[in-house]
mmCIF file of C-alpha atoms in Angstrom:
data_model
loop_
_atom_site.group_PDB
_atom_site.id
_atom_site.type_symbol
_atom_site.label_atom_id
_atom_site.label_comp_id
_atom_site.label_asym_id
_atom_site.label_seq_id
_atom_site.Cartn_x
_atom_site.Cartn_y
_atom_site.Cartn_z
ATOM 1 C CA MET A 1 -18.123 -11.608 7.628
ATOM 2 C CA ASP A 2 -21.106 -13.384 7.597
ATOM 3 C CA GLN A 3 -23.272 -16.113 9.277
ATOM 4 C CA GLU A 4 -22.321 -18.976 7.108
ATOM 5 C CA MET A 5 -18.128 -18.574 7.245
ATOM 6 C CA GLU A 6 -18.274 -16.828 10.613
ATOM 7 C CA ASN A 7 -19.084 -21.136 11.863
ATOM 8 C CA LYS A 8 -16.783 -22.780 8.968
ATOM 9 C CA VAL A 9 -15.088 -25.558 10.727
ATOM 10 C CA ILE A 10 -12.100 -27.256 8.327
ATOM 11 C CA LEU A 11 -9.871 -30.164 9.876
ATOM 12 C CA TYR A 12 -6.969 -30.972 8.610
ATOM 13 C CA ALA A 13 -5.729 -34.481 8.990
ATOM 14 C CA THR A 14 -4.612 -37.645 7.933
ATOM 15 C CA TYR A 15 -7.168 -40.645 7.157
ATOM 16 C CA ALA A 16 -6.060 -43.049 10.445
ATOM 17 C CA SER A 17 -3.634 -40.943 12.876
ATOM 18 C CA PRO A 18 -4.882 -41.601 16.699
ATOM 19 C CA TYR A 19 -3.717 -37.710 17.090
ATOM 20 C CA SER A 20 -6.123 -36.445 14.234
ATOM 21 C CA LYS A 21 -8.608 -38.753 15.334
ATOM 22 C CA ARG A 22 -9.027 -37.139 18.639
ATOM 23 C CA VAL A 23 -10.155 -33.854 16.873
ATOM 24 C CA GLU A 24 -13.060 -35.999 14.868
ATOM 25 C CA LEU A 25 -14.449 -37.206 18.752
ATOM 26 C CA ALA A 26 -14.555 -34.398 20.318
ATOM 27 C CA LEU A 27 -16.056 -32.819 16.848
ATOM 28 C CA LYS A 28 -18.605 -35.788 16.175
ATOM 29 C CA LEU A 29 -19.447 -35.774 20.414
ATOM 30 C CA LYS A 30 -20.097 -31.838 20.167
ATOM 31 C CA SER A 31 -21.826 -32.388 16.757
ATOM 32 C CA ILE A 32 -20.094 -30.048 14.942
ATOM 33 C CA PRO A 33 -20.588 -29.918 10.946
ATOM 34 C CA TYR A 34 -16.942 -29.912 10.059
ATOM 35 C CA GLN A 35 -15.346 -29.915 6.988
ATOM 36 C CA LEU A 36 -12.605 -32.928 6.799
ATOM 37 C CA VAL A 37 -9.744 -32.286 3.719
ATOM 38 C CA HIS A 38 -6.899 -35.474 4.402
ATOM 39 C CA GLU A 39 -3.499 -34.191 4.086
ATOM 40 C CA ASP A 40 -0.709 -35.638 1.799
ATOM 41 C CA LEU A 41 2.247 -36.005 4.598
ATOM 42 C CA GLN A 42 4.478 -36.782 1.398
ATOM 43 C CA ASN A 43 3.471 -33.530 -0.114
ATOM 44 C CA LYS A 44 2.082 -31.226 2.293
ATOM 45 C CA SER A 45 -0.715 -28.614 1.027
ATOM 46 C CA GLN A 46 -0.002 -24.479 1.626
ATOM 47 C CA ASP A 47 -2.731 -24.329 3.579
ATOM 48 C CA LEU A 48 -0.982 -26.667 6.598
ATOM 49 C CA LEU A 49 2.496 -25.063 6.188
ATOM 50 C CA LYS A 50 0.564 -21.824 6.141
ATOM 51 C CA TYR A 51 -1.672 -22.954 9.190
ATOM 52 C CA ASN A 52 1.188 -24.635 11.521
ATOM 53 C CA PRO A 53 3.960 -23.241 10.534
ATOM 54 C CA VAL A 54 5.686 -23.992 13.678
ATOM 55 C CA HIS A 55 5.625 -27.494 13.363
ATOM 56 C CA LYS A 56 4.269 -28.482 9.511
ATOM 57 C CA LYS A 57 1.926 -31.306 11.150
ATOM 58 C CA ILE A 58 -2.117 -31.949 11.374
ATOM 59 C CA PRO A 59 -4.500 -31.658 13.111
ATOM 60 C CA VAL A 60 -5.191 -28.144 12.219
ATOM 61 C CA LEU A 61 -8.366 -26.568 13.414
ATOM 62 C CA VAL A 62 -9.635 -24.045 11.529
ATOM 63 C CA HIS A 63 -12.447 -22.164 12.950
ATOM 64 C CA ASN A 64 -13.947 -18.453 11.590
ATOM 65 C CA GLY A 65 -10.414 -18.710 9.515
ATOM 66 C CA LYS A 66 -8.149 -19.317 12.461
ATOM 67 C CA PRO A 67 -6.179 -21.729 12.645
ATOM 68 C CA ILE A 68 -5.427 -23.779 16.665
ATOM 69 C CA SER A 69 -2.631 -27.228 16.190
ATOM 70 C CA GLU A 70 -1.592 -29.495 18.611
ATOM 71 C CA SER A 71 -4.912 -32.403 19.135
ATOM 72 C CA LEU A 72 -4.924 -31.826 23.262
ATOM 73 C CA ILE A 73 -4.956 -28.210 22.680
ATOM 74 C CA ILE A 74 -7.825 -28.177 20.028
ATOM 75 C CA VAL A 75 -9.967 -30.726 21.954
ATOM 76 C CA GLU A 76 -9.984 -28.264 24.841
ATOM 77 C CA TYR A 77 -10.689 -24.777 22.389
ATOM 78 C CA ILE A 78 -13.678 -27.138 21.023
ATOM 79 C CA ASP A 79 -14.569 -28.113 24.879
ATOM 80 C CA GLU A 80 -14.553 -24.055 25.903
ATOM 81 C CA THR A 81 -15.955 -23.298 22.369
ATOM 82 C CA TRP A 82 -18.834 -25.374 22.000
ATOM 83 C CA THR A 83 -20.954 -25.236 25.292
ATOM 84 C CA ASN A 84 -23.608 -27.672 24.220
ATOM 85 C CA GLY A 85 -23.601 -31.166 24.115
ATOM 86 C CA PRO A 86 -20.617 -33.461 26.760
ATOM 87 C CA HIS A 87 -18.731 -31.546 28.818
ATOM 88 C CA LEU A 88 -14.884 -32.583 27.960
ATOM 89 C CA LEU A 89 -13.596 -32.034 31.004
ATOM 90 C CA PRO A 90 -14.907 -31.616 34.175
ATOM 91 C CA GLN A 91 -16.661 -28.583 35.035
ATOM 92 C CA ASP A 92 -15.277 -28.828 38.731
ATOM 93 C CA PRO A 93 -12.364 -27.516 38.724
ATOM 94 C CA TYR A 94 -10.008 -30.536 40.966
ATOM 95 C CA LYS A 95 -11.715 -33.339 38.421
ATOM 96 C CA ARG A 96 -10.219 -31.073 35.261
ATOM 97 C CA ALA A 97 -7.015 -30.473 36.914
ATOM 98 C CA LYS A 98 -7.274 -34.322 36.853
ATOM 99 C CA VAL A 99 -8.901 -35.140 33.633
ATOM 100 C CA ARG A 100 -5.824 -33.361 32.417
ATOM 101 C CA PHE A 101 -2.543 -35.078 33.949
ATOM 102 C CA TRP A 102 -3.982 -38.481 33.026
ATOM 103 C CA ALA A 103 -4.750 -36.934 29.155
ATOM 104 C CA SER A 104 -0.442 -35.829 29.212
ATOM 105 C CA TYR A 105 0.429 -38.587 31.343
ATOM 106 C CA ILE A 106 -0.966 -41.005 28.374
ATOM 107 C CA HIS A 107 0.251 -38.636 25.667
ATOM 108 C CA LEU A 108 3.876 -38.282 26.549
ATOM 109 C CA HIS A 109 4.353 -42.008 27.758
ATOM 110 C CA LEU A 110 2.115 -44.594 26.296
ATOM 111 C CA VAL A 111 2.324 -43.335 22.582
ATOM 112 C CA ASP A 112 5.538 -43.471 21.738
ATOM 113 C CA VAL A 113 6.136 -46.553 22.850
ATOM 114 C CA VAL A 114 2.936 -48.420 21.990
ATOM 115 C CA LEU A 115 3.255 -47.550 18.359
ATOM 116 C CA LYS A 116 7.330 -49.036 18.877
ATOM 117 C CA VAL A 117 5.532 -52.177 20.393
ATOM 118 C CA VAL A 118 4.668 -52.313 16.485
ATOM 119 C CA LYS A 119 7.287 -50.467 14.564
ATOM 120 C CA SER A 120 9.871 -52.620 15.654
ATOM 121 C CA GLU A 121 10.839 -56.976 16.231
ATOM 122 C CA GLY A 122 12.529 -59.076 18.910
ATOM 123 C CA GLU A 123 14.965 -57.665 21.920
ATOM 124 C CA GLU A 124 13.759 -54.075 20.846
ATOM 125 C CA GLN A 125 9.780 -55.251 21.103
ATOM 126 C CA GLU A 126 9.990 -56.850 23.947
ATOM 127 C CA GLU A 127 11.140 -54.637 25.775
ATOM 128 C CA ALA A 128 8.309 -51.944 24.324
ATOM 129 C CA LEU A 129 5.998 -54.086 25.468
ATOM 130 C CA THR A 130 7.272 -54.328 28.952
ATOM 131 C CA GLU A 131 7.563 -51.086 28.624
ATOM 132 C CA VAL A 132 3.705 -51.036 27.968
ATOM 133 C CA LYS A 133 2.128 -52.866 30.061
ATOM 134 C CA GLU A 134 3.923 -50.980 32.953
ATOM 135 C CA LYS A 135 2.713 -48.077 32.124
ATOM 136 C CA LEU A 136 -0.822 -49.384 32.006
ATOM 137 C CA SER A 137 -0.368 -51.634 35.261
ATOM 138 C CA ILE A 138 0.523 -47.990 36.561
ATOM 139 C CA ILE A 139 -2.913 -47.072 35.066
ATOM 140 C CA GLU A 140 -4.908 -49.932 36.617
ATOM 141 C CA LYS A 141 -3.560 -48.891 39.709
ATOM 142 C CA GLU A 142 -3.665 -45.236 39.826
ATOM 143 C CA GLY A 143 -5.165 -43.772 37.237
ATOM 144 C CA LEU A 144 -8.561 -45.932 37.226
ATOM 145 C CA LYS A 145 -10.141 -44.569 40.462
ATOM 146 C CA GLU A 146 -8.786 -40.901 39.897
ATOM 147 C CA ILE A 147 -10.729 -40.855 36.285
ATOM 148 C CA PHE A 148 -13.628 -42.337 37.544
ATOM 149 C CA SER A 149 -13.776 -41.337 41.219
ATOM 150 C CA ASP A 150 -18.178 -40.911 40.387
ATOM 151 C CA THR A 151 -17.907 -44.583 39.882
ATOM 152 C CA ASP A 152 -15.585 -45.714 42.333
ATOM 153 C CA GLY A 153 -13.042 -46.102 39.494
ATOM 154 C CA GLU A 154 -15.350 -48.744 38.311
ATOM 155 C CA PRO A 155 -15.051 -47.614 34.116
ATOM 156 C CA THR A 156 -18.000 -46.573 32.467
ATOM 157 C CA VAL A 157 -18.583 -44.482 29.029
ATOM 158 C CA THR A 158 -21.013 -43.075 26.979
ATOM 159 C CA ASN A 159 -21.460 -40.801 23.854
ATOM 160 C CA GLU A 160 -22.454 -38.280 26.964
ATOM 161 C CA THR A 161 -19.525 -38.659 29.636
ATOM 162 C CA MET A 162 -17.126 -38.928 27.761
ATOM 163 C CA SER A 163 -13.962 -36.927 28.442
ATOM 164 C CA LEU A 164 -10.952 -35.941 27.090
ATOM 165 C CA VAL A 165 -8.458 -39.269 28.795
ATOM 166 C CA ASP A 166 -11.609 -40.848 27.159
ATOM 167 C CA ILE A 167 -10.211 -39.754 24.047
ATOM 168 C CA VAL A 168 -6.996 -39.880 24.064
ATOM 169 C CA MET A 169 -7.455 -43.197 25.694
ATOM 170 C CA CYS A 170 -9.525 -43.952 22.467
ATOM 171 C CA THR A 171 -7.160 -43.464 20.014
ATOM 172 C CA LEU A 172 -3.922 -45.076 20.760
ATOM 173 C CA LEU A 173 -5.663 -48.192 22.056
ATOM 174 C CA SER A 174 -8.469 -48.929 21.139
ATOM 175 C CA PRO A 175 -7.354 -51.085 18.189
ATOM 176 C CA TYR A 176 -6.393 -53.014 20.511
ATOM 177 C CA LYS A 177 -7.403 -56.479 19.134
ATOM 178 C CA ALA A 178 -6.082 -55.786 15.055
ATOM 179 C CA HIS A 179 -2.672 -54.563 16.724
ATOM 180 C CA GLU A 180 -2.515 -58.871 19.028
ATOM 181 C CA GLU A 181 -3.385 -59.863 15.668
ATOM 182 C CA VAL A 182 -1.275 -58.089 13.398
ATOM 183 C CA LEU A 183 1.912 -58.825 15.967
ATOM 184 C CA GLY A 184 1.329 -62.029 17.638
ATOM 185 C CA LEU A 185 1.239 -60.774 21.107
ATOM 186 C CA LYS A 186 -0.907 -59.367 23.586
ATOM 187 C CA ILE A 187 -0.525 -55.612 24.990
ATOM 188 C CA ILE A 188 -3.468 -56.144 26.952
ATOM 189 C CA ASP A 189 -3.887 -58.072 29.556
ATOM 190 C CA PRO A 190 -7.718 -58.389 31.372
ATOM 191 C CA GLU A 191 -5.778 -60.814 33.968
ATOM 192 C CA THR A 192 -3.382 -58.082 34.919
ATOM 193 C CA VAL A 193 -5.200 -54.716 33.949
ATOM 194 C CA PRO A 194 -8.613 -55.875 34.082
ATOM 195 C CA GLY A 195 -9.533 -52.344 34.712
ATOM 196 C CA VAL A 196 -8.139 -50.506 31.230
ATOM 197 C CA TYR A 197 -9.422 -53.852 29.938
ATOM 198 C CA ALA A 198 -12.616 -52.952 30.666
ATOM 199 C CA TRP A 199 -12.224 -48.732 30.222
ATOM 200 C CA ILE A 200 -11.258 -49.891 26.339
ATOM 201 C CA ASN A 201 -14.258 -52.060 25.550
ATOM 202 C CA ALA A 202 -15.724 -49.407 27.247
ATOM 203 C CA ILE A 203 -14.776 -46.753 24.438
ATOM 204 C CA ASN A 204 -15.100 -49.542 21.793
ATOM 205 C CA GLN A 205 -19.253 -49.377 22.839
ATOM 206 C CA THR A 206 -19.592 -46.277 22.630
ATOM 207 C CA ASN A 207 -21.808 -45.111 19.283
ATOM 208 C CA VAL A 208 -19.194 -42.199 18.074
ATOM 209 C CA VAL A 209 -16.350 -44.658 18.015
ATOM 210 C CA LYS A 210 -17.945 -47.264 16.459
ATOM 211 C CA GLU A 211 -19.184 -44.602 13.712
ATOM 212 C CA LEU A 212 -15.002 -43.889 13.450
ATOM 213 C CA SER A 213 -14.646 -46.945 13.470
ATOM 214 C CA PRO A 214 -13.010 -48.306 10.365
ATOM 215 C CA PRO A 215 -13.794 -51.960 9.198
ATOM 216 C CA PHE A 216 -11.365 -54.295 11.041
ATOM 217 C CA GLU A 217 -10.406 -56.111 8.453
ATOM 218 C CA GLN A 218 -9.276 -52.855 6.888
ATOM 219 C CA LEU A 219 -7.889 -51.650 9.990
ATOM 220 C CA LEU A 220 -5.303 -54.820 10.193
ATOM 221 C CA GLU A 221 -4.170 -53.732 6.202
ATOM 222 C CA ILE A 222 -3.785 -50.661 7.548
ATOM 223 C CA LEU A 223 -1.731 -51.695 10.512
ATOM 224 C CA ARG A 224 -0.115 -53.860 8.702
ATOM 225 C CA SER A 225 1.281 -52.116 5.815
ATOM 226 C CA PHE A 226 2.176 -49.347 8.477
ATOM 227 C CA ARG A 227 4.582 -51.939 9.894
ATOM 228 C CA GLN A 228 6.171 -52.834 7.426
ATOM 229 C CA ILE A 229 6.830 -50.187 6.110
ATOM 230 C CA SER A 230 8.172 -49.490 9.853
ATOM 231 C CA LEU A 231 10.511 -52.371 9.352
ATOM 232 C CA SER A 232 11.954 -51.991 6.109
ATOM 233 C CA ARG A 233 13.269 -47.971 7.236
ATOM 234 C CA SER A 234 14.746 -49.836 10.100
#
């Protein structure tokens, strides 16, 4: 295998997928060249089905011809394989475990309920929004002091310090202003969760997030279309 083929990185993804964006952020932070293959999930390619025969979902990272699936696992693989650039997980085992814990917490307990807020209306949406605020309150009270233990719980994020948990939070709530405009409700209240609010805005100010974020009007269009399709199916 020649060196070019040996180092080849391909990402099978879809546009505007938060799970795909996690992987793209990790690749960009590590300055890893990659080929992006956009998948049509209504007409999945044979390559995607071959590389992820279990879940048949994106994202899939193919490195040296070997596929890795599931976004959190892919990000950890990237961090362990490419030691150049910033560490996406702390080297200290305890801090590493805490970052993994909170990334997993957000992934398992917040992603689906935020999506439900976007995809529903009426009482169902109100219940989902209440749950989102409860989860954010837990992160505010318990998570920030562990995630940002080196800064006394004060959220600070740069291209050089962005970690796995920042990446997961980013791809979920980075576009919160677009969510609030489309839905006509407040998701992140700076008065009740000031730390989370500061965290998200610090993430949004990083160069890598600005580079990967679509223009605001385009984001509004994507969210409106997604919401309309979701409501029509319910």
